[in-house]
Coordinates of C-alpha atoms and ligand atoms in Angstrom, one line a residue:
Chain A
X1 CA -20.4 -5.0 18.6
X2 CA -17.6 -6.0 17.1
X3 CA -17.5 -9.5 18.6
X4 CA -21.1 -9.9 17.4
X5 CA -19.7 -9.0 14.1
X6 CA -17.1 -11.5 14.4
X7 CA -19.6 -14.5 15.5
X8 CA -21.9 -13.6 12.5
X9 CA -19.3 -14.1 10.5
X10 CA -18.0 -17.0 11.7
X11 CA -21.7 -18.5 11.4
X12 CA -21.5 -17.6 7.9
X13 CA -18.5 -19.0 6.9
X14 CA -19.6 -22.5 8.8
X15 CA -22.5 -22.4 6.3
X16 CA -20.1 -21.9 3.6
X17 CA -17.7 -24.8 4.6
X18 CA -20.6 -27.4 3.6
X19 CA -21.7 -25.7 0.5
X20 CA -20.2 -26.4 -3.4
X21 CA -18.5 -29.7 -2.1
X22 CA -15.1 -30.4 -3.8
X23 CA -15.1 -33.5 -6.1
X24 CA -15.0 -36.4 -3.6
X25 CA -11.9 -37.9 -5.5
X26 CA -10.1 -35.1 -4.6
X27 CA -11.4 -34.5 -0.8
X28 CA -10.9 -38.2 0.0
X29 CA -7.1 -37.3 -0.6
X30 CA -7.2 -34.2 1.5
X31 CA -9.3 -35.8 4.7
X32 CA -6.6 -38.6 4.8
X33 CA -3.7 -36.1 4.7
X34 CA -5.3 -34.2 7.4
X35 CA -6.0 -37.0 9.7
X36 CA -2.3 -37.9 9.3
X37 CA -1.4 -34.0 10.0
X38 CA -4.3 -33.4 13.0
X39 CA -4.7 -36.9 14.4
X40 CA -2.0 -39.2 14.0
X41 CA 0.5 -36.3 14.2
X42 CA -1.3 -35.4 17.9
X43 CA -0.7 -38.8 19.0
X44 CA 2.5 -38.5 20.3
X45 CA 2.3 -35.1 22.6
X46 CA -1.5 -36.4 23.8
X47 CA 0.3 -39.5 25.1
X48 CA 3.1 -37.9 26.8
X49 CA 1.0 -35.4 28.4
X50 CA -1.7 -37.6 29.7
X51 CA 0.9 -40.4 31.3
X52 CA 2.5 -37.4 33.4
X53 CA -0.7 -35.8 34.2
X54 CA -2.3 -38.9 35.3
X55 CA 1.0 -39.8 37.4
X56 CA 0.9 -36.5 39.0
X57 CA -2.7 -36.7 39.7
X58 CA -2.1 -40.2 41.6
X59 CA 0.7 -38.6 43.6
X60 CA -1.3 -35.5 44.4
X61 CA -4.6 -37.3 45.7
X62 CA -2.2 -39.7 47.8
X63 CA -0.4 -37.1 49.2
X64 CA -3.7 -35.6 50.2
X65 CA -5.2 -38.5 52.2
X66 CA -3.9 -38.0 55.3
X67 CA -6.5 -39.8 57.5
X68 CA -6.8 -43.5 58.1
X69 CA -10.5 -43.4 57.5
X70 CA -10.1 -42.6 53.8
X71 CA -9.8 -45.5 51.8
X72 CA -6.3 -46.2 50.1
X73 CA -8.5 -47.3 46.8
X74 CA -9.6 -43.2 46.5
X75 CA -6.6 -42.7 44.7
X76 CA -7.4 -44.8 42.2
X77 CA -10.9 -43.7 41.9
X78 CA -9.8 -40.0 41.8
X79 CA -7.4 -40.6 38.7
X80 CA -9.9 -42.2 37.4
X81 CA -12.7 -39.4 37.6
X82 CA -10.1 -36.4 37.2
X83 CA -9.0 -38.0 33.8
X84 CA -12.3 -38.8 32.1
X85 CA -14.4 -36.0 33.2
X86 CA -11.3 -33.4 32.6
X87 CA -7.8 -34.0 32.0
X88 CA -8.7 -36.0 28.9
X89 CA -11.7 -34.1 26.9
X90 CA -10.6 -30.4 28.4
X91 CA -7.0 -30.3 29.1
X92 CA -5.8 -31.9 26.1
X93 CA -8.1 -29.9 24.0
X94 CA -6.5 -27.2 25.4
X95 CA -3.0 -28.5 24.4
X96 CA -4.6 -29.1 20.9
X97 CA -5.5 -25.7 20.4
X98 CA -1.6 -24.7 20.8
X99 CA -0.6 -27.1 18.8
X100 CA -3.3 -27.9 15.9
X101 CA -4.9 -24.9 16.4
X102 CA -1.6 -22.6 15.6
X103 CA -1.1 -25.3 12.9
X104 CA -4.2 -24.6 11.0
X105 CA -4.4 -20.7 11.5
X106 CA -0.9 -20.0 10.1
X107 CA -1.2 -22.7 7.1
X108 CA -4.5 -21.2 6.2
X109 CA -3.3 -17.8 7.1
X110 CA -0.1 -18.3 5.1
X111 CA -2.4 -19.1 1.8
X112 CA -4.3 -16.2 2.7
X113 CA -1.5 -13.5 2.6
X114 CA 0.0 -15.3 -0.3
X115 CA -3.3 -15.3 -2.5
X116 CA -3.3 -18.7 -2.5
X117 CA -7.1 -18.7 -1.6
X118 CA -7.6 -15.9 -4.3
X119 CA -6.1 -18.5 -6.7
X120 CA -8.5 -21.3 -5.2
X121 CA -11.6 -18.8 -5.8
X122 CA -10.3 -17.5 -9.3
X123 CA -10.6 -21.2 -10.3
X124 CA -13.9 -21.3 -8.8
X125 CA -13.4 -24.0 -6.1
X126 CA -15.1 -23.4 -2.8
X127 CA -12.0 -22.4 -0.7
X128 CA -13.8 -22.9 2.7
X129 CA -14.9 -26.4 1.7
X130 CA -11.4 -27.3 0.3
X131 CA -9.8 -26.2 3.2
X132 CA -12.0 -26.6 6.4
X133 CA -14.0 -29.3 5.4
X134 CA -11.3 -32.1 5.4
X135 CA -10.2 -30.4 9.0
X136 CA -13.7 -30.9 10.4
X137 CA -14.0 -34.6 8.9
X138 CA -10.6 -35.5 10.3
X139 CA -11.1 -34.1 13.6
X140 CA -14.1 -36.8 14.2
X141 CA -11.5 -39.1 15.0
X142 CA -10.5 -36.7 17.9
X143 CA -12.3 -39.0 20.2
X144 CA -10.0 -42.0 19.4
X145 CA -7.0 -40.2 20.6
X146 CA -8.8 -38.7 23.5
X147 CA -9.9 -42.4 24.4
X148 CA -6.3 -43.2 24.1
X149 CA -5.5 -40.3 26.3
X150 CA -7.8 -41.6 29.1
X151 CA -6.4 -44.8 29.0
X152 CA -2.9 -43.7 29.1
X153 CA -3.8 -41.2 31.9
X154 CA -5.1 -43.8 34.0
X155 CA -2.3 -46.0 33.7
X156 CA 0.0 -43.2 34.2
X157 CA -1.3 -42.7 37.7
X158 CA -1.4 -46.7 38.4
X159 CA 2.1 -46.2 37.6
X160 CA 3.3 -43.5 40.0
X161 CA 1.1 -44.8 42.5
X162 CA 2.5 -48.2 42.5
X163 CA 6.2 -47.7 41.7
X164 CA 6.2 -44.3 44.1
X165 CA 4.8 -46.3 46.7
X166 CA 1.4 -44.5 47.2
X167 CA -0.8 -47.3 46.5
X168 CA -1.3 -51.2 45.9
X169 CA -1.9 -52.4 42.5
X170 CA -5.2 -54.1 43.7
X171 CA -5.9 -50.8 45.8
X172 CA -5.8 -48.6 42.6
X173 CA -7.3 -51.1 40.6
X174 CA -10.5 -51.4 42.5
X175 CA -10.7 -47.6 42.7
X176 CA -10.6 -47.5 39.2
X177 CA -13.7 -49.7 38.9
X178 CA -15.6 -48.2 41.9
X179 CA -18.7 -46.6 41.6
X180 CA -18.4 -46.7 37.3
X181 CA -21.3 -44.3 35.8
X182 CA -21.1 -44.7 32.0
X183 CA -23.0 -41.5 31.4
X184 CA -20.0 -39.7 32.3
X185 CA -17.9 -41.5 29.4
X186 CA -20.8 -40.0 27.2
X187 CA -20.4 -36.6 28.5
X188 CA -17.0 -37.0 28.2
X189 CA -17.0 -37.8 24.4
X190 CA -19.8 -35.2 23.7
X191 CA -17.5 -32.8 25.2
X192 CA -14.7 -34.2 23.0
X193 CA -16.8 -34.1 19.6
X194 CA -18.0 -30.6 20.5
X195 CA -14.0 -29.3 21.3
X196 CA -13.1 -31.1 18.0
X197 CA -15.1 -28.9 16.1
X198 CA -14.1 -25.8 17.6
X199 CA -10.8 -26.9 16.9
X200 CA -11.1 -27.2 13.3
X201 CA -13.2 -23.8 12.8
X202 CA -12.1 -20.9 15.0
X203 CA -8.7 -21.4 14.0
X204 CA -9.5 -22.0 10.3
X205 CA -11.8 -18.6 10.8
X206 CA -8.6 -16.9 12.0
X207 CA -6.5 -18.0 8.8
X208 CA -9.4 -17.4 6.5
X209 CA -10.1 -13.9 7.2
X210 CA -6.8 -12.7 8.2
X211 CA -5.1 -9.6 6.7
X212 CA -1.6 -8.5 6.1
X213 CA 1.5 -10.3 5.7
X214 CA 4.0 -12.7 7.6
X215 CA 3.8 -11.0 10.8
X216 CA -0.1 -11.0 11.4
X217 CA -0.1 -14.8 10.3
X218 CA 2.3 -15.0 13.6
X219 CA -0.6 -12.5 15.2
X220 CA -3.3 -14.4 14.1
X221 CA -1.8 -17.8 15.5
X222 CA -1.9 -16.3 18.9
X223 CA -5.3 -14.8 18.7
X224 CA -6.3 -17.9 17.4
X225 CA -5.1 -19.8 20.2
X226 CA -6.5 -17.5 22.9
X227 CA -10.0 -17.3 21.4
X228 CA -10.0 -21.3 20.9
X229 CA -9.1 -21.8 24.3
X230 CA -11.5 -19.2 25.5
X231 CA -14.4 -20.8 23.7
X232 CA -13.2 -24.4 25.0
X233 CA -13.4 -23.2 28.8
X234 CA -16.8 -21.8 28.5
X235 CA -18.2 -24.6 26.2
X236 CA -17.0 -26.8 28.9
X237 CA -18.7 -25.1 31.5
X238 CA -22.1 -24.6 29.6
X239 CA -22.0 -28.3 28.7
X240 CA -21.0 -29.5 32.3
X241 CA -23.8 -27.5 33.9
X242 CA -26.3 -29.1 31.6
X243 CA -25.3 -32.4 31.4
X244 CA -24.4 -33.1 34.8
X245 CA -25.6 -30.3 36.9
Chain B
X1 CA -12.6 -8.1 -25.7
X2 CA -13.4 -6.9 -22.0
X3 CA -15.5 -3.7 -22.2
X4 CA -15.3 -2.2 -18.5
X5 CA -17.9 0.9 -18.0
X6 CA -17.5 3.3 -15.5
X7 CA -17.0 0.9 -12.4
X8 CA -16.9 2.3 -8.7
X9 CA -14.6 0.2 -6.1
X10 CA -14.3 1.2 -2.3
X11 CA -13.4 -0.3 1.1
X12 CA -15.4 2.0 3.8
X13 CA -14.1 4.9 3.4
X14 CA -11.6 4.4 1.0
X15 CA -12.9 4.9 -2.6
X16 CA -10.5 3.0 -4.8
X17 CA -11.9 3.0 -8.2
X18 CA -13.7 6.2 -9.0
X19 CA -15.7 5.2 -12.3
X20 CA -13.1 3.4 -14.6
X21 CA -14.0 2.8 -18.0
X22 CA -11.7 1.1 -20.3
X23 CA -11.5 -1.6 -23.6
X24 CA -9.2 -4.5 -23.6
X25 CA -8.8 -6.2 -27.1
X26 CA -8.4 -9.6 -27.8
X27 CA -5.1 -11.0 -28.8
X28 CA -3.1 -7.9 -27.5
X29 CA -1.3 -7.4 -24.3
X30 CA -3.3 -4.7 -22.7
X31 CA -1.0 -2.9 -19.6
X32 CA -2.6 -1.4 -16.2
X33 CA 0.0 1.3 -15.2
X34 CA 0.2 3.5 -12.3
X35 CA 2.0 3.7 -9.0
X36 CA 1.8 1.1 -6.2
X37 CA -1.5 1.6 -4.3
X38 CA -3.4 3.3 -7.2
X39 CA -5.9 0.6 -7.5
X40 CA -4.5 -1.8 -10.1
X41 CA -4.7 -5.0 -8.3
X42 CA -8.3 -3.9 -7.0
X43 CA -8.9 -3.3 -10.7
X44 CA -7.9 -6.6 -11.8
X45 CA -9.6 -8.2 -8.8
X46 CA -13.3 -7.0 -10.2
X47 CA -12.3 -8.0 -13.6
X48 CA -11.7 -11.5 -12.3
X49 CA -15.0 -11.2 -10.2
X50 CA -13.3 -11.8 -6.8
X51 CA -14.4 -8.4 -6.1
X52 CA -17.7 -7.1 -7.1
X53 CA -17.9 -3.2 -7.8
X54 CA -20.5 -1.2 -6.6
X55 CA -21.5 0.5 -9.8
X56 CA -20.5 0.0 -13.2
X57 CA -20.3 -3.0 -15.6
X58 CA -18.0 -5.5 -16.9
X59 CA -18.6 -7.1 -20.4
X60 CA -16.4 -10.2 -21.7
X61 CA -17.2 -10.4 -25.2
X62 CA -20.7 -8.9 -25.0
X63 CA -21.7 -10.8 -22.4
X64 CA -22.1 -8.4 -19.1
X65 CA -21.3 -10.3 -16.1
X66 CA -24.2 -8.8 -13.8
X67 CA -26.6 -10.2 -16.2
X68 CA -25.5 -13.9 -15.9
X69 CA -26.8 -16.6 -14.1
X70 CA -24.9 -18.7 -11.3
X71 CA -23.7 -21.6 -14.1
X72 CA -23.2 -19.0 -16.6
X73 CA -20.5 -17.1 -14.2
X74 CA -18.9 -20.5 -13.4
X75 CA -18.1 -21.0 -16.7
X76 CA -17.0 -17.7 -17.5
X77 CA -14.8 -18.3 -14.6
X78 CA -13.3 -21.3 -16.2
X79 CA -12.1 -19.2 -19.2
X80 CA -10.2 -17.1 -16.9
X81 CA -6.5 -17.5 -16.0
X82 CA -5.0 -15.5 -13.5
X83 CA -1.0 -15.4 -12.8
X84 CA -0.6 -13.5 -9.1
X85 CA 1.8 -11.1 -8.0
X86 CA 3.6 -14.0 -6.0
X87 CA 2.7 -16.3 -8.3
X88 CA 0.4 -18.0 -5.2
X89 CA 1.5 -21.8 -6.3
X90 CA -0.1 -24.4 -3.9
X91 CA 3.3 -24.9 -1.6
X92 CA 1.7 -28.5 -0.7
X93 CA 1.9 -29.2 -4.3
X94 CA 4.8 -30.0 -7.1
X95 CA 5.0 -28.1 -10.1
X96 CA 3.2 -30.6 -11.9
X97 CA 0.4 -31.2 -9.3
X98 CA -0.3 -27.3 -9.4
X99 CA -0.7 -27.1 -13.2
X100 CA -2.8 -30.3 -13.1
X101 CA -4.9 -28.9 -10.4
X102 CA -7.4 -27.2 -12.4
X103 CA -7.9 -30.3 -14.6
X104 CA -8.3 -32.3 -11.7
X105 CA -10.8 -30.2 -10.4
X106 CA -13.1 -29.3 -13.0
X107 CA -12.4 -31.8 -16.4
X108 CA -13.1 -35.3 -16.7
X109 CA -10.1 -36.3 -18.6
X110 CA -8.1 -39.3 -17.8
X111 CA -4.9 -39.1 -16.0
X112 CA -2.5 -39.8 -19.3
X113 CA -4.7 -36.9 -21.0
X114 CA -4.1 -34.7 -18.2
X115 CA -0.6 -35.7 -18.0
X116 CA -0.5 -34.8 -21.9
X117 CA -2.2 -31.3 -21.4
X118 CA 0.4 -30.7 -18.2
X119 CA 3.7 -31.6 -20.5
X120 CA 2.4 -29.8 -23.0
X121 CA 1.9 -26.3 -20.9
X122 CA 5.3 -26.8 -19.3
X123 CA 7.3 -26.9 -22.4
X124 CA 5.2 -24.1 -23.7
X125 CA 6.7 -21.9 -20.9
X126 CA 10.0 -23.2 -21.3
X127 CA 10.1 -25.6 -18.0
X128 CA 11.6 -28.9 -18.5
X129 CA 13.2 -30.6 -15.5
X130 CA 11.0 -29.2 -12.8
X131 CA 7.9 -31.5 -12.7
X132 CA 8.3 -32.7 -9.6
X133 CA 10.0 -30.0 -7.6
X134 CA 7.9 -28.1 -5.1
X135 CA 7.3 -24.4 -5.4
X136 CA 10.1 -23.7 -2.5
X137 CA 12.4 -25.6 -4.7
X138 CA 12.6 -23.5 -7.5
X139 CA 13.4 -19.7 -8.5
X140 CA 11.1 -16.8 -8.6
X141 CA 11.2 -17.0 -12.2
X142 CA 10.7 -20.8 -12.4
X143 CA 7.7 -19.9 -9.9
X144 CA 6.5 -17.2 -12.7
X145 CA 6.5 -19.8 -15.5
X146 CA 4.5 -22.1 -13.6
X147 CA 1.9 -19.8 -12.7
X148 CA 1.7 -18.6 -16.1
X149 CA 1.3 -22.7 -17.2
X150 CA -1.2 -23.1 -14.3
X151 CA -3.5 -20.2 -15.6
X152 CA -3.4 -21.0 -19.6
X153 CA -3.7 -24.9 -18.7
X154 CA -7.6 -24.8 -19.2
X155 CA -7.2 -22.7 -22.4
X156 CA -8.4 -19.6 -21.1
X157 CA -9.7 -17.0 -23.2
X158 CA -8.8 -14.1 -20.7
X159 CA -5.6 -14.1 -19.0
X160 CA -4.7 -11.6 -16.2
X161 CA -1.5 -10.8 -14.6
X162 CA -0.6 -8.8 -11.4
X163 CA 2.6 -7.4 -11.8
X164 CA 4.2 -10.6 -13.6
X165 CA 8.2 -9.7 -13.4
X166 CA 8.1 -8.2 -9.9
X167 CA 10.8 -9.6 -7.8
X168 CA 12.4 -10.8 -10.8
X169 CA 15.6 -9.7 -12.4
X170 CA 15.4 -7.5 -15.3
X171 CA 16.7 -9.9 -18.0
X172 CA 14.3 -12.6 -16.5
X173 CA 11.4 -10.2 -16.5
X174 CA 12.0 -9.4 -19.9
X175 CA 11.6 -13.3 -21.1
X176 CA 8.8 -13.5 -18.7
X177 CA 7.4 -10.7 -20.5
X178 CA 7.6 -11.7 -24.1
X179 CA 6.2 -15.1 -22.9
X180 CA 3.1 -13.7 -22.2
X181 CA 3.4 -11.8 -24.9
X182 CA 3.6 -14.8 -27.4
X183 CA 1.4 -16.8 -25.8
X184 CA -1.3 -14.3 -26.1
X185 CA -0.8 -13.6 -29.5
X186 CA -0.7 -17.5 -30.5
X187 CA -3.9 -18.3 -28.7
X188 CA -5.6 -15.1 -29.6
X189 CA -6.3 -14.2 -25.5
X190 CA -7.6 -11.1 -24.1
X191 CA -4.8 -10.6 -21.6
X192 CA -4.5 -7.7 -19.0
X193 CA -1.5 -6.8 -17.2
X194 CA -0.8 -4.5 -14.4
X195 CA 2.8 -3.3 -14.2
X196 CA 4.7 -0.6 -12.6
X197 CA 7.6 -1.5 -14.4
X198 CA 8.7 0.8 -17.4
X199 CA 10.6 -1.9 -19.4
X200 CA 6.9 -3.6 -19.8
X201 CA 5.2 -0.9 -21.1
X202 CA 8.5 -0.3 -23.8
X203 CA 8.1 -4.1 -24.5
X204 CA 5.0 -5.5 -24.7
X205 CA 2.4 -2.3 -24.2
X206 CA 0.4 -2.8 -27.1
X207 CA -2.5 -1.1 -25.3
X208 CA -2.1 0.8 -21.6
X209 CA -4.0 2.7 -19.1
X210 CA -2.7 4.8 -16.9
X211 CA -4.4 4.9 -13.3
X212 CA -4.3 7.6 -11.2
X213 CA -6.2 8.1 -7.6
X214 CA -9.0 5.8 -8.9
X215 CA -9.3 7.2 -12.1
X216 CA -8.1 6.6 -15.6
X217 CA -5.9 9.2 -16.2
X218 CA -4.2 8.5 -19.5
X219 CA -4.8 5.8 -22.3
X220 CA -3.0 5.0 -25.4
X221 CA 0.1 2.9 -27.0
X222 CA 4.0 2.3 -25.7
X223 CA 4.8 4.7 -28.6
X224 CA 2.3 7.4 -27.5
X225 CA 3.4 7.6 -24.0
X226 CA 6.4 9.1 -24.8
X227 CA 4.8 12.0 -26.4
X228 CA 2.2 13.0 -24.4
X229 CA 1.8 16.2 -22.7
X230 CA 0.0 14.6 -19.4
X231 CA 2.5 15.4 -16.4
X232 CA 1.3 12.5 -14.6
X233 CA 2.1 10.0 -17.1
X234 CA 5.6 11.8 -17.8
X235 CA 6.4 12.0 -14.6
X236 CA 5.5 8.4 -13.8
X237 CA 7.5 7.4 -17.2
X238 CA 10.5 9.7 -16.2
X239 CA 10.6 8.6 -12.5
X240 CA 11.5 5.0 -13.6
X241 CA 14.6 3.1 -12.8
X242 CA 15.2 3.2 -16.7
X243 CA 16.0 6.5 -17.1
X244 CA 18.7 7.0 -13.7
X245 CA 22.4 6.6 -14.3
X246 CA 23.9 3.6 -14.0
X247 CA 20.9 1.4 -15.0
X248 CA 22.0 -2.6 -15.9
X249 CA 22.8 -3.3 -19.1
X250 CA 19.7 -4.8 -20.0
X251 CA 17.9 -1.2 -19.9
X252 CA 20.5 0.6 -22.3
X253 CA 19.0 -0.2 -25.5
X254 CA 15.5 0.7 -24.1
X255 CA 17.0 3.9 -22.6
X256 CA 18.2 4.8 -26.1
X257 CA 15.4 4.0 -28.0
X258 CA 13.0 6.1 -25.3
X259 CA 15.6 9.0 -25.6
X260 CA 15.0 9.0 -29.5
X261 CA 11.4 9.0 -29.1
X262 CA 11.3 11.9 -26.6
X263 CA 13.9 13.9 -29.0
X264 CA 11.1 13.2 -31.7
X265 CA 8.7 14.4 -29.6
X266 CA 10.6 17.5 -28.7
X267 CA 11.5 18.4 -32.2
Ligands
ADP301 N1 -9.3 -6.0 0.4 C1 -9.3 -4.7 0.7 N2 -9.5 -4.0 1.8 C2 -9.7 -3.0 2.0 N3 -8.5 -2.0 1.4 C3 -7.9 -2.4 0.4 C4 -8.2 -3.6 -0.5 N4 -7.3 -4.3 -1.5 C5 -6.5 -3.1 -1.5 N5 -7.3 -2.0 -1.0 C6 -7.1 -0.5 -0.9 O1 -6.9 -0.3 -2.1 C7 -5.8 0.7 -2.4 C8 -5.0 0.3 -4.1 O2 -4.4 -1.0 -3.5 P1 -4.2 -2.1 -4.6 O3 -5.0 -2.2 -5.6 O4 -3.8 -3.1 -4.2 O5 -2.8 -1.0 -5.3 P2 -1.9 -1.4 -6.5 O6 -2.0 -3.0 -7.0 O7 -2.0 -0.1 -7.5 O8 -0.5 -1.3 -5.8 C9 -4.8 0.7 -1.3 O9 -4.7 2.1 -0.7 C10 -4.8 -0.5 -0.6 O10 -4.7 -0.2 0.9
MG302 MG1 -0.6 -4.6 -6.6

């Protein structure tokens, strides 16, 4: 029952976010700030992780090919498929639930416990629009960093494959280009956009409606990370079934 | 003037306000006093429209809040200023940004006009060198001044302060109390202040409402408070730090004043 009430409260929150918009001049500045914080600020960690995950996927695949009958270009193929379909969109989003999600929950939660949100509301500002809307808009750019993560991941696979002696560059590139299905990219980016919305709103929900003090802000961040990840994993399953199944 | 008639507010099973009525006058510092947890903040948030009482009415210069249209409510909101207990300054903005914020949000003034007004109110609260500092870089007393500046920047008719001197040293607390009183009288504002500080009561208690267990236990002025026979009030008054041995210097004058009032009463 409690979960149902939370889902209801979440839906009401999302609707409020789009009501009574803040002046564009102020909103524009907020959006730019969030792009800097949420998108640009996450680029480094996502590039780092993608490169090494790509490398590990390539090595694992190569080590598991023991039969001479399996073509060598499979390393490139397997790397591309796993990076594009899962590692870049889903794995990176779980990382983002930790990085961006806890930032969002703790910053909004701190504003709640220090009455800054009350201060906004007293002035007649729609606090949800002011705080959450710019995050949703900034995260519309999330697919761009996921595209970069895909590119870097495959490059990481190539790097590990070629320099680790698991594959030749030509074989790897052949594999990467093999049987390319454009719809997989569409699928990956639709997932990414849905995850972006989840990443902006669920942590905001946990911060905005929290009660208590500094200790509770920490707890809310943890809870928010767990819920954001759980929802991402479930939505990932549902979308995969719907779009590829 | 704000007239509160018989308001009730509860959270689930917790009945916080159980039928409180009070009148707060214009150009005066009206105080709400009571122990921590007695519902002072909830009461103030009802006055602000942040909480909606389940029953009862609140009238602002004759306009009953519940009877106003959405637009009228919004306009009324913009005539209110609030100083929160912890100042509630926006961490991400400078002092100047904080004070300018309501104007940027709700007026069409030009940048220089807003700048003039910000300079004026910051000077009014005696804060001159802090325009470009962030809230975390200034002292608690200065934060309070910024909060007051932000609350009065839109020329409010109503000013609400939640424990404006909690967390301040006694000297700064008196300065802040006096500042609020000066501003109230100068601009003829209806000011309502929550406090549990007896020093404020004696300093600026032009009209005092004592809350206990969600009810108005007593009402009067800072002169009358020492003469009342109401046990809850006298307990509250004489449990104050002020009347304990070894209170700081700044209290001493007040203590004598209070003693003489007490003697006057008993004689
Ligand atoms: N938003 C809320 N939800 C539930 N209970 C609340 C809320 N705000 C205040 N209360 C309860 O109301 C009572 C009075 O609180 P408050 O007005 O903050 O007291 P005071 O300001 O006099 O110290 C407390 O018991 C508090 O737990
Ligand atoms: Mg309080």
